[in-house]
Short mmCIF file of C-alpha atoms in Angstrom, two decimals:
data_model
loop_
_atom_site.label_atom_id
_atom_site.label_comp_id
_atom_site.label_asym_id
_atom_site.label_seq_id
_atom_site.Cartn_x
_atom_site.Cartn_y
_atom_site.Cartn_z
CA MET A 1 12.77 -8.72 35.39
CA PHE A 2 11.18 -5.68 34.68
CA THR A 3 7.56 -5.16 34.75
CA PRO A 4 4.95 -3.00 33.20
CA ARG A 5 5.67 -0.75 36.62
CA THR A 6 9.31 -0.27 35.98
CA PRO A 7 10.03 2.93 35.82
CA ARG A 8 11.98 2.47 31.86
CA ILE A 9 9.39 0.39 30.56
CA VAL A 10 7.14 3.24 31.92
CA ALA A 11 9.21 6.49 30.49
CA ALA A 12 10.10 4.05 26.48
CA ARG A 13 6.75 3.67 26.35
CA ARG A 14 6.10 7.01 26.07
CA LEU A 15 7.91 7.17 22.91
CA GLN A 16 4.70 5.97 21.54
CA ARG A 17 3.35 10.36 21.56
CA ARG A 18 5.68 11.74 19.14
CA ARG A 19 5.87 15.35 21.75
CA ASP A 20 8.28 12.28 24.20
CA ARG A 21 9.99 10.92 20.55
CA ASP A 22 10.58 14.70 19.75
CA GLN A 23 11.61 16.01 22.98
CA SER A 24 14.17 13.09 24.54
CA GLY A 25 15.88 12.13 20.32
CA ARG A 26 14.48 8.85 20.70
CA PHE A 27 12.60 6.26 19.66
CA LEU A 28 11.15 2.94 19.62
CA ALA A 29 11.33 -0.79 16.63
CA GLU A 30 9.58 -3.65 17.39
CA GLY A 31 10.33 -7.09 16.19
CA PRO A 32 13.62 -8.68 15.64
CA GLN A 33 14.28 -7.46 11.21
CA ALA A 34 13.66 -3.85 12.85
CA VAL A 35 15.73 -4.45 15.54
CA ARG A 36 17.95 -6.23 13.61
CA GLU A 37 18.26 -3.54 11.24
CA ALA A 38 18.35 -0.65 13.67
CA LEU A 39 22.16 -2.73 15.37
CA ALA A 40 23.46 -2.72 12.29
CA ALA A 41 22.83 0.78 11.64
CA GLY A 42 23.58 1.21 15.32
CA ALA A 43 20.74 3.57 16.84
CA VAL A 44 20.20 1.44 19.79
CA LEU A 45 20.45 2.33 22.75
CA GLU A 46 18.92 -0.13 24.90
CA LEU A 47 16.71 -3.22 24.26
CA PHE A 48 13.56 -4.72 25.66
CA GLY A 49 12.52 -8.81 25.48
CA THR A 50 11.06 -11.06 26.54
CA PRO A 51 12.48 -14.18 27.79
CA ALA A 52 11.90 -17.43 25.27
CA ALA A 53 12.40 -14.15 22.12
CA LEU A 54 16.09 -13.43 23.79
CA GLU A 55 16.50 -17.27 23.64
CA ARG A 56 15.34 -17.78 20.39
CA HIS A 57 17.32 -14.33 19.50
CA ALA A 58 20.28 -14.57 20.93
CA ASP A 59 22.42 -12.55 17.50
CA LEU A 60 20.53 -9.98 18.36
CA ALA A 61 20.85 -10.11 22.06
CA ALA A 62 24.17 -10.77 22.02
CA GLN A 63 24.92 -7.49 19.91
CA ALA A 64 22.65 -4.70 22.12
CA PRO A 65 24.65 -2.54 23.87
CA GLU A 66 21.47 -2.26 27.10
CA LEU A 67 20.03 -6.12 27.39
CA SER A 68 16.47 -5.82 29.25
CA PRO A 69 14.32 -8.88 30.52
CA VAL A 70 10.96 -8.12 30.79
CA THR A 71 7.91 -9.93 31.10
CA ASP A 72 5.48 -10.98 28.56
CA ASP A 73 2.84 -8.08 30.06
CA ALA A 74 5.28 -5.07 29.53
CA LEU A 75 6.50 -5.99 26.22
CA ALA A 76 2.57 -5.39 25.28
CA ALA A 77 2.85 -2.57 27.61
CA LEU A 78 5.49 -1.29 24.39
CA ALA A 79 4.68 -2.79 21.62
CA GLU A 80 1.81 -1.08 19.35
CA THR A 81 1.05 -4.73 17.29
CA VAL A 82 -0.93 -6.95 18.22
CA HIS A 83 2.03 -9.63 17.42
CA PRO A 84 5.33 -8.07 18.69
CA GLN A 85 7.49 -10.53 18.30
CA GLY A 86 9.15 -9.97 22.35
CA LEU A 87 11.47 -6.96 21.14
CA VAL A 88 11.67 -3.82 21.79
CA ALA A 89 14.44 -1.54 21.33
CA VAL A 90 14.72 1.76 22.21
CA CYS A 91 16.94 4.16 19.81
CA GLU A 92 17.82 6.91 19.24
CA GLN A 93 17.24 8.98 16.07
CA ASN A 94 18.90 9.01 13.32
CA ASP A 95 18.30 12.13 10.49
CA VAL A 96 20.61 13.99 9.30
CA PRO A 97 20.71 18.37 8.46
CA ILE A 98 19.38 18.53 4.52
CA GLY A 99 23.29 19.69 3.89
CA GLU A 100 24.53 16.90 4.53
CA ALA A 101 22.20 14.45 3.48
CA LEU A 102 22.89 16.67 -0.05
CA ALA A 103 26.25 16.60 0.23
CA LYS A 104 26.52 13.08 -0.77
CA ASN A 105 25.09 14.23 -4.31
CA PRO A 106 22.67 11.78 -3.87
CA ARG A 107 20.87 10.84 -7.18
CA LEU A 108 18.10 9.88 -6.51
CA VAL A 109 15.63 10.98 -4.06
CA ALA A 110 12.05 11.28 -2.61
CA VAL A 111 10.59 13.90 -0.56
CA VAL A 112 7.21 13.14 0.91
CA ALA A 113 5.04 16.33 1.24
CA GLU A 114 2.46 17.10 4.29
CA ILE A 115 2.06 13.16 4.15
CA ARG A 116 0.51 12.18 7.71
CA ASP A 117 -0.66 8.60 6.74
CA PRO A 118 2.20 6.69 8.59
CA GLY A 119 2.06 3.55 7.06
CA ASN A 120 1.45 4.83 3.56
CA ALA A 121 5.05 7.65 3.79
CA GLY A 122 6.88 4.53 4.98
CA THR A 123 6.26 2.11 2.41
CA VAL A 124 7.92 4.95 0.04
CA LEU A 125 10.92 4.77 2.43
CA ARG A 126 10.57 1.64 1.46
CA THR A 127 10.33 1.12 -1.79
CA ALA A 128 12.59 4.46 -2.30
CA ASP A 129 14.68 1.59 -0.54
CA ALA A 130 14.54 -0.54 -2.65
CA ALA A 131 14.52 1.30 -5.72
CA GLY A 132 18.70 3.10 -4.27
CA ALA A 133 17.02 6.21 -3.62
CA GLY A 134 20.53 7.21 -0.73
CA MET A 135 17.75 10.64 -0.07
CA VAL A 136 14.11 10.35 1.96
CA VAL A 137 12.78 13.63 2.64
CA PHE A 138 10.71 14.29 5.21
CA ALA A 139 8.76 18.37 4.17
CA GLY A 140 6.17 20.69 5.54
CA ASP A 141 3.87 19.06 7.57
CA ALA A 142 4.18 15.14 7.56
CA VAL A 143 3.78 12.81 9.83
CA ASP A 144 6.62 11.76 11.97
CA PRO A 145 9.70 9.18 10.76
CA TYR A 146 9.66 8.29 14.63
CA ASN A 147 5.42 7.19 14.48
CA GLY A 148 5.45 3.35 15.12
CA LYS A 149 3.74 2.21 12.01
CA CYS A 150 5.73 4.84 10.24
CA VAL A 151 8.94 2.68 11.39
CA ARG A 152 7.18 -0.96 10.97
CA SER A 153 5.76 0.33 6.93
CA SER A 154 9.73 1.49 6.55
CA ALA A 155 10.89 -2.65 6.68
CA GLY A 156 13.96 -1.75 7.75
CA SER A 157 14.67 0.77 5.78
CA LEU A 158 14.41 4.45 8.43
CA PHE A 159 18.31 2.10 8.97
CA HIS A 160 19.74 2.26 4.56
CA VAL A 161 19.25 6.03 3.50
CA ASP A 162 19.39 9.18 5.01
CA VAL A 163 15.78 10.55 6.38
CA VAL A 164 15.98 14.45 5.93
CA ARG A 165 12.99 16.36 8.28
CA SER A 166 12.40 19.82 6.43
CA PRO A 167 10.55 22.44 6.11
CA LEU A 168 8.16 21.95 2.82
CA GLY A 169 10.36 24.60 0.64
CA VAL A 170 13.15 22.43 -0.48
CA VAL A 171 12.56 22.70 -4.18
CA GLU A 172 15.40 25.22 -4.48
CA LEU A 173 17.80 23.45 -2.54
CA LEU A 174 17.22 20.32 -4.46
CA GLN A 175 17.40 22.13 -7.36
CA ASP A 176 21.13 23.50 -6.53
CA SER A 177 22.19 20.47 -5.67
CA GLY A 178 22.21 19.65 -9.19
CA LEU A 179 18.64 17.21 -8.95
CA GLN A 180 15.61 17.34 -11.45
CA VAL A 181 12.08 18.24 -9.60
CA LEU A 182 9.62 16.02 -10.57
CA ALA A 183 6.32 16.80 -8.52
CA THR A 184 4.13 14.09 -9.29
CA SER A 185 0.48 14.79 -10.44
CA GLY A 186 -1.66 13.12 -12.02
CA THR A 187 -2.98 16.00 -14.25
CA GLY A 188 1.19 16.53 -14.99
CA GLU A 189 1.73 17.52 -18.67
CA ASP A 190 4.49 14.85 -18.86
CA ASP A 191 4.17 11.92 -18.32
CA VAL A 192 6.12 9.06 -16.83
CA ASP A 193 6.39 6.89 -19.84
CA SER A 194 7.28 9.58 -21.95
CA LEU A 195 10.39 10.73 -19.67
CA LEU A 196 11.44 7.05 -19.42
CA ASP A 197 11.18 7.16 -23.58
CA GLY A 198 12.75 10.90 -23.80
CA GLY A 199 16.11 9.35 -21.50
CA GLN A 200 14.75 12.49 -19.14
CA LEU A 201 14.79 10.18 -16.27
CA ALA A 202 18.75 8.82 -16.24
CA LEU A 203 19.34 13.02 -15.07
CA PRO A 204 19.74 12.70 -11.05
CA THR A 205 16.01 13.27 -9.86
CA ALA A 206 14.15 13.90 -6.93
CA TRP A 207 10.10 13.45 -7.14
CA LEU A 208 7.55 14.55 -5.28
CA PHE A 209 4.48 12.81 -3.76
CA GLY A 210 1.80 14.57 -1.58
CA SER A 211 -1.23 13.26 0.63
CA GLU A 212 -3.61 10.31 -1.50
CA ALA A 213 -6.69 12.94 -1.01
CA HIS A 214 -4.87 16.35 -1.02
CA GLY A 215 -1.73 15.60 -3.71
CA LEU A 216 1.24 18.15 -3.40
CA PRO A 217 0.95 21.67 -1.83
CA ALA A 218 -0.09 23.95 -5.32
CA ASP A 219 3.41 25.94 -4.11
CA LEU A 220 5.62 23.05 -4.89
CA LEU A 221 4.17 21.69 -8.24
CA SER A 222 4.76 25.09 -9.54
CA ALA A 223 8.17 25.44 -8.04
CA ALA A 224 8.57 22.09 -9.28
CA ASP A 225 10.81 21.41 -12.52
CA ARG A 226 8.10 19.16 -14.69
CA ARG A 227 4.36 18.17 -13.09
CA VAL A 228 4.26 14.00 -14.14
CA ARG A 229 2.36 11.92 -14.27
CA VAL A 230 1.62 7.86 -14.25
CA PRO A 231 -0.19 7.26 -17.16
CA ILE A 232 -3.41 4.92 -16.61
CA TYR A 233 -4.67 2.53 -18.95
CA GLY A 234 -7.60 1.46 -18.23
CA GLY A 235 -10.36 2.68 -15.74
CA ALA A 236 -9.13 3.65 -12.37
CA GLU A 237 -9.67 7.35 -11.82
CA SER A 238 -5.84 7.17 -10.26
CA LEU A 239 -3.30 5.12 -8.41
CA ASN A 240 -3.30 4.31 -4.94
CA LEU A 241 -0.54 6.88 -3.67
CA ALA A 242 2.29 3.36 -2.18
CA ALA A 243 2.21 1.87 -5.85
CA ALA A 244 2.42 5.95 -7.83
CA ALA A 245 5.61 6.23 -5.52
CA ALA A 246 7.18 2.34 -7.17
CA VAL A 247 5.96 3.34 -10.89
CA CYS A 248 8.28 6.45 -10.90
CA LEU A 249 11.43 5.52 -8.79
CA TYR A 250 11.33 2.67 -10.44
CA ALA A 251 11.30 4.70 -13.88
CA SER A 252 14.59 6.70 -12.28
CA ALA A 253 16.30 3.08 -11.12
CA ARG A 254 15.52 1.47 -14.88
CA ALA A 255 16.91 4.68 -16.36
CA GLN A 256 19.64 5.09 -13.97
CA ARG A 257 20.85 1.54 -14.31
CA MET B 1 -37.63 6.55 7.74
CA PHE B 2 -35.05 3.62 8.20
CA THR B 3 -33.60 2.68 11.64
CA PRO B 4 -30.53 0.62 12.93
CA ARG B 5 -34.03 -2.34 13.41
CA THR B 6 -35.67 -1.71 10.08
CA PRO B 7 -35.58 -5.35 8.85
CA ARG B 8 -33.68 -4.64 5.57
CA ILE B 9 -31.54 -2.32 7.46
CA VAL B 10 -30.88 -5.50 9.39
CA ALA B 11 -30.89 -7.65 6.44
CA ALA B 12 -28.64 -5.58 4.25
CA ARG B 13 -25.52 -5.09 7.68
CA ARG B 14 -25.44 -9.11 7.77
CA LEU B 15 -23.09 -8.59 4.52
CA GLN B 16 -20.64 -7.70 6.06
CA ARG B 17 -19.84 -10.85 6.99
CA ARG B 18 -18.58 -12.72 4.45
CA ARG B 19 -21.19 -15.96 4.76
CA ASP B 20 -24.15 -14.71 4.03
CA ARG B 21 -22.63 -11.91 1.32
CA ASP B 22 -21.53 -15.76 0.09
CA GLN B 23 -24.83 -16.64 0.78
CA SER B 24 -27.23 -14.22 -0.89
CA GLY B 25 -25.02 -13.24 -3.79
CA ARG B 26 -25.03 -9.35 -2.93
CA PHE B 27 -22.27 -6.88 -0.77
CA LEU B 28 -22.24 -3.04 0.46
CA ALA B 29 -20.47 -0.83 -1.30
CA GLU B 30 -20.25 2.71 0.49
CA GLY B 31 -19.43 6.21 -0.11
CA PRO B 32 -20.15 8.00 -3.20
CA GLN B 33 -17.40 6.77 -5.33
CA ALA B 34 -18.00 3.65 -4.74
CA VAL B 35 -21.53 4.30 -5.46
CA ARG B 36 -20.55 6.37 -8.25
CA GLU B 37 -19.57 3.60 -9.56
CA ALA B 38 -21.43 0.31 -8.68
CA LEU B 39 -24.42 2.49 -10.22
CA ALA B 40 -22.85 2.77 -13.15
CA ALA B 41 -21.97 -0.37 -13.36
CA GLY B 42 -25.56 -1.45 -13.18
CA ALA B 43 -24.58 -3.47 -10.05
CA VAL B 44 -26.77 -1.63 -7.01
CA LEU B 45 -30.43 -3.14 -6.58
CA GLU B 46 -30.51 -0.50 -3.45
CA LEU B 47 -28.90 2.08 -2.02
CA PHE B 48 -29.17 4.13 1.55
CA GLY B 49 -29.20 7.33 2.47
CA THR B 50 -29.20 10.24 5.02
CA PRO B 51 -31.59 13.06 3.64
CA ALA B 52 -28.68 15.10 3.43
CA ALA B 53 -26.73 12.74 1.23
CA LEU B 54 -28.91 12.03 -0.88
CA GLU B 55 -29.69 15.66 -1.97
CA ARG B 56 -25.54 16.05 -2.32
CA HIS B 57 -25.90 13.85 -4.36
CA ALA B 58 -29.07 14.04 -5.86
CA ASP B 59 -27.28 12.56 -9.86
CA LEU B 60 -26.88 9.38 -7.26
CA ALA B 61 -30.05 9.28 -5.81
CA ALA B 62 -32.11 9.39 -9.75
CA GLN B 63 -30.13 6.34 -10.94
CA ALA B 64 -30.53 3.72 -8.59
CA PRO B 65 -33.52 1.64 -8.38
CA GLU B 66 -34.24 1.69 -4.93
CA LEU B 67 -33.91 4.07 -2.65
CA SER B 68 -34.28 4.09 1.27
CA PRO B 69 -33.65 7.37 3.42
CA VAL B 70 -32.29 6.22 6.30
CA THR B 71 -31.77 7.66 9.89
CA ASP B 72 -27.91 8.73 10.89
CA ASP B 73 -27.94 5.45 12.96
CA ALA B 74 -29.03 2.89 10.64
CA LEU B 75 -26.46 4.47 8.07
CA ALA B 76 -23.35 4.10 10.51
CA ALA B 77 -24.72 0.69 11.68
CA LEU B 78 -24.74 -0.35 7.71
CA ALA B 79 -20.85 1.48 7.41
CA GLU B 80 -18.12 0.13 8.32
CA THR B 81 -15.77 3.55 8.12
CA VAL B 82 -15.57 6.36 10.10
CA HIS B 83 -16.36 8.63 7.91
CA PRO B 84 -19.08 7.26 5.04
CA GLN B 85 -20.24 10.10 3.61
CA GLY B 86 -23.67 9.21 3.67
CA LEU B 87 -24.33 6.74 1.24
CA VAL B 88 -24.12 2.62 0.74
CA ALA B 89 -25.68 0.85 -1.34
CA VAL B 90 -26.60 -3.14 -1.10
CA CYS B 91 -24.89 -4.88 -4.40
CA GLU B 92 -25.11 -7.58 -6.69
CA GLN B 93 -22.12 -9.77 -6.59
CA ASN B 94 -20.33 -9.41 -10.78
CA ASP B 95 -17.87 -12.02 -10.82
CA VAL B 96 -17.35 -13.68 -13.88
CA PRO B 97 -16.96 -16.98 -14.88
CA ILE B 98 -13.24 -17.41 -15.79
CA GLY B 99 -14.01 -18.94 -19.16
CA GLU B 100 -16.56 -16.70 -19.97
CA ALA B 101 -13.56 -13.72 -18.95
CA LEU B 102 -10.65 -15.73 -20.73
CA ALA B 103 -12.40 -15.61 -24.06
CA LYS B 104 -11.87 -12.23 -24.25
CA ASN B 105 -8.34 -13.11 -24.87
CA PRO B 106 -6.91 -10.37 -22.22
CA ARG B 107 -3.51 -8.91 -23.01
CA LEU B 108 -2.82 -8.47 -19.21
CA VAL B 109 -4.14 -10.34 -16.35
CA ALA B 110 -3.40 -10.12 -12.70
CA VAL B 111 -3.71 -13.18 -10.22
CA VAL B 112 -3.30 -12.93 -6.53
CA ALA B 113 -3.44 -16.19 -4.86
CA GLU B 114 -3.75 -16.26 -1.27
CA ILE B 115 -4.00 -13.32 -0.40
CA ARG B 116 -5.77 -12.77 2.48
CA ASP B 117 -5.19 -9.12 3.38
CA PRO B 118 -8.36 -7.01 2.03
CA GLY B 119 -6.82 -4.47 1.69
CA ASN B 120 -4.08 -5.35 -0.64
CA ALA B 121 -5.89 -7.70 -2.24
CA GLY B 122 -8.15 -4.60 -3.30
CA THR B 123 -5.21 -1.64 -3.36
CA VAL B 124 -3.60 -4.43 -6.88
CA LEU B 125 -6.81 -5.05 -8.20
CA ARG B 126 -7.01 -0.89 -7.85
CA THR B 127 -3.63 -0.50 -10.08
CA ALA B 128 -4.59 -3.79 -12.66
CA ASP B 129 -7.04 -1.56 -13.25
CA ALA B 130 -4.86 0.95 -14.58
CA ALA B 131 -2.25 -0.35 -15.87
CA GLY B 132 -5.05 -1.41 -18.18
CA ALA B 133 -5.61 -5.04 -17.15
CA GLY B 134 -9.17 -6.61 -18.06
CA MET B 135 -8.97 -9.22 -15.71
CA VAL B 136 -8.14 -10.04 -12.03
CA VAL B 137 -7.95 -13.54 -10.02
CA PHE B 138 -9.58 -14.20 -7.00
CA ALA B 139 -8.00 -17.22 -6.76
CA GLY B 140 -7.48 -20.14 -3.83
CA ASP B 141 -7.77 -19.85 -0.09
CA ALA B 142 -7.95 -15.83 -1.72
CA VAL B 143 -9.78 -12.48 0.57
CA ASP B 144 -13.59 -12.45 -0.80
CA PRO B 145 -13.50 -9.61 -3.82
CA TYR B 146 -16.52 -8.22 -1.94
CA ASN B 147 -14.69 -8.05 1.56
CA GLY B 148 -15.79 -4.35 3.06
CA LYS B 149 -12.00 -3.13 3.18
CA CYS B 150 -10.85 -4.69 -0.19
CA VAL B 151 -13.67 -2.86 -2.46
CA ARG B 152 -13.14 0.59 -0.73
CA SER B 153 -9.10 -0.27 -1.35
CA SER B 154 -10.41 -1.05 -5.24
CA ALA B 155 -12.02 2.24 -5.95
CA GLY B 156 -14.30 1.95 -7.62
CA SER B 157 -12.13 -0.93 -9.72
CA LEU B 158 -13.94 -3.60 -8.66
CA PHE B 159 -16.96 -2.58 -10.88
CA HIS B 160 -14.10 -2.05 -14.10
CA VAL B 161 -12.17 -5.25 -14.48
CA ASP B 162 -13.66 -8.63 -15.15
CA VAL B 163 -13.62 -9.75 -11.13
CA VAL B 164 -12.51 -14.00 -11.47
CA ARG B 165 -13.19 -16.17 -8.18
CA SER B 166 -11.23 -19.99 -8.25
CA PRO B 167 -9.52 -22.54 -7.54
CA LEU B 168 -5.90 -22.59 -7.42
CA GLY B 169 -4.86 -24.32 -9.91
CA VAL B 170 -5.69 -21.78 -13.09
CA VAL B 171 -2.32 -21.65 -14.75
CA GLU B 172 -2.52 -24.40 -17.69
CA LEU B 173 -6.02 -22.31 -17.71
CA LEU B 174 -3.91 -19.12 -18.72
CA GLN B 175 -1.35 -20.52 -20.99
CA ASP B 176 -4.15 -22.57 -22.95
CA SER B 177 -5.46 -19.10 -23.65
CA GLY B 178 -2.04 -18.15 -25.29
CA LEU B 179 -1.17 -15.82 -21.63
CA GLN B 180 2.68 -16.05 -20.15
CA VAL B 181 2.46 -17.04 -16.69
CA LEU B 182 4.66 -15.25 -14.90
CA ALA B 183 5.55 -15.94 -10.80
CA THR B 184 6.54 -12.57 -9.00
CA SER B 185 8.88 -14.26 -6.59
CA GLY B 186 12.12 -12.58 -4.50
CA THR B 187 14.07 -15.08 -5.80
CA GLY B 188 13.29 -15.45 -9.70
CA GLU B 189 15.70 -16.63 -12.03
CA ASP B 190 14.33 -13.30 -13.90
CA ASP B 191 14.06 -9.68 -13.63
CA VAL B 192 11.59 -7.97 -15.04
CA ASP B 193 14.43 -4.94 -16.51
CA SER B 194 15.27 -7.36 -18.46
CA LEU B 195 12.34 -9.32 -18.80
CA LEU B 196 11.36 -5.70 -20.84
CA ASP B 197 14.76 -4.43 -22.25
CA GLY B 198 14.14 -8.41 -23.44
CA GLY B 199 11.17 -7.86 -25.43
CA GLN B 200 8.95 -10.69 -23.32
CA LEU B 201 6.55 -7.84 -21.71
CA ALA B 202 5.23 -7.11 -24.83
CA LEU B 203 3.61 -10.90 -25.08
CA PRO B 204 -0.01 -11.19 -22.88
CA THR B 205 0.81 -11.47 -19.66
CA ALA B 206 -0.80 -12.88 -16.44
CA TRP B 207 1.45 -11.79 -13.78
CA LEU B 208 0.71 -14.19 -10.57
CA PHE B 209 0.46 -12.13 -7.11
CA GLY B 210 0.55 -13.93 -3.48
CA SER B 211 0.59 -12.90 -0.34
CA GLU B 212 3.54 -10.88 1.89
CA ALA B 213 3.80 -13.03 4.27
CA HIS B 214 4.18 -16.27 2.63
CA GLY B 215 5.25 -15.43 -0.76
CA LEU B 216 3.36 -17.93 -3.70
CA PRO B 217 2.54 -21.71 -3.03
CA ALA B 218 5.27 -23.76 -4.27
CA ASP B 219 3.51 -25.63 -7.89
CA LEU B 220 1.93 -22.12 -8.69
CA LEU B 221 6.07 -21.30 -10.02
CA SER B 222 6.06 -24.15 -10.90
CA ALA B 223 3.41 -24.45 -13.20
CA ALA B 224 4.81 -20.51 -13.97
CA ASP B 225 6.55 -20.02 -17.27
CA ARG B 226 9.00 -17.57 -15.88
CA ARG B 227 9.38 -16.73 -11.92
CA VAL B 228 10.49 -12.89 -12.64
CA ARG B 229 11.76 -10.31 -9.54
CA VAL B 230 12.20 -6.93 -8.53
CA PRO B 231 15.42 -5.60 -8.18
CA ILE B 232 16.57 -4.90 -5.30
CA TYR B 233 18.96 -1.45 -6.00
CA GLY B 234 19.05 0.01 -1.98
CA GLY B 235 19.60 -2.01 1.11
CA ALA B 236 15.79 -2.98 1.82
CA GLU B 237 14.68 -6.49 1.84
CA SER B 238 11.73 -6.62 -0.31
CA LEU B 239 9.12 -4.65 -1.58
CA ASN B 240 5.64 -4.74 0.13
CA LEU B 241 2.91 -6.52 -2.41
CA ALA B 242 1.05 -3.24 -3.98
CA ALA B 243 4.90 -1.03 -5.46
CA ALA B 244 4.76 -4.86 -6.48
CA ALA B 245 2.70 -5.46 -8.47
CA ALA B 246 3.10 -1.69 -9.26
CA VAL B 247 6.06 -2.62 -10.74
CA CYS B 248 5.72 -5.34 -12.52
CA LEU B 249 2.10 -4.20 -14.46
CA TYR B 250 3.07 -0.99 -15.59
CA ALA B 251 6.30 -3.11 -17.03
CA SER B 252 3.99 -4.45 -18.39
CA ALA B 253 1.48 -1.85 -19.70
CA ARG B 254 4.32 0.20 -21.00
CA ALA B 255 6.21 -2.65 -22.80
CA GLN B 256 2.71 -2.86 -23.94
CA ARG B 257 1.32 0.26 -24.85
#
């Protein structure tokens, strides 16, 4: 049984660092839900599990191309959460070139631009998937989509949609593919409810989301077709990113039904 | 200047613990944004600040009923974040009895039922405020609304809406006040878009939200007028709580405009 000092565990553990993920093209997915989605997507290279977890999740163990029982200590070394539920998989990164994703003509796209908080980026990915988006772009100096916290926040959606990593300047490419590009901004000239009323959201749409602290970079704001705000009806100054993204993406989903 | 050992600092620091908050009816708000909102709401009893922060935020310092310069160490002892920006206020808890809040006939209400994650509860509070809700109920064994992380996640909204703490069984009381009660559930028989299409969301509404891990308790689900799901258009199993609450509350806001 593998221990924390077994070379394969030591090597897998390095995937907690971005540099090692970038170099190897691999990443870690932990917990039964993420492992199930990774297996379904054919992304798992090796599954590590405690004997108890491998017995409890025999269906998952049976699907793994390579299976390695590990000690509780070794599992804890691989896992980033306090309750990893006994399973960690080494997966192959599955992002696709932007051209390949756009060739499928997605009608709903989310772009996280320079969002460095992994929990926020993963949540937008999950929400975009739920709203029916086909493609999520991590643009510019955004968090690594394979960051452990981003993978966990995405709750499996990392394996459902086309994930793209791109430079910041993607607006023209999106527009050339027939998508209207809507930049979210607290001071946008349009509000999402008016666009929904006006039928504008039925068009194929890419939504741009910036970081909570800084919003979107000025050149993305000006390159977009419209700058759109979520209306604030009460005393709050703004919404948090997850909430704003949910309102925008679901407004599009509603219009595109 | 107060140091970490000054009795007033030691006493204020105890407010990081729920028991001491419950006993004293006080809590801590940190950072200039929260302090500004607390001052505007008349909730501040004493403002602690480093000399640099008090100079930088002279407008806030001028409004404080009691002002105490503190050392950097004392401020760090009071603050729960790594970058507290130099200000922490001792505030008076401002929740109101449920009858008093209902007497104002709010048309939109959010209920967080047994939600123990303070970040989630605070985010729902912020989103409810943004959507124009007049009242947010912390029901049953929910997190303390004055928990530091909940206060921070609410981004000031704790001071904008009527916050109510109540036992879990609030459905009848809400219904008696003329509110339809909609319980969110991944397996609800109604979906939020259909209710919006059907005009149902224009009615005064209380939304019930449960924890991400367990959802709503069965008796709340059955007592509600409807069980409502957010439609999932893609591969995600569900939305996270902040996103689901945003979709539901903004659907109501849209219908009630």
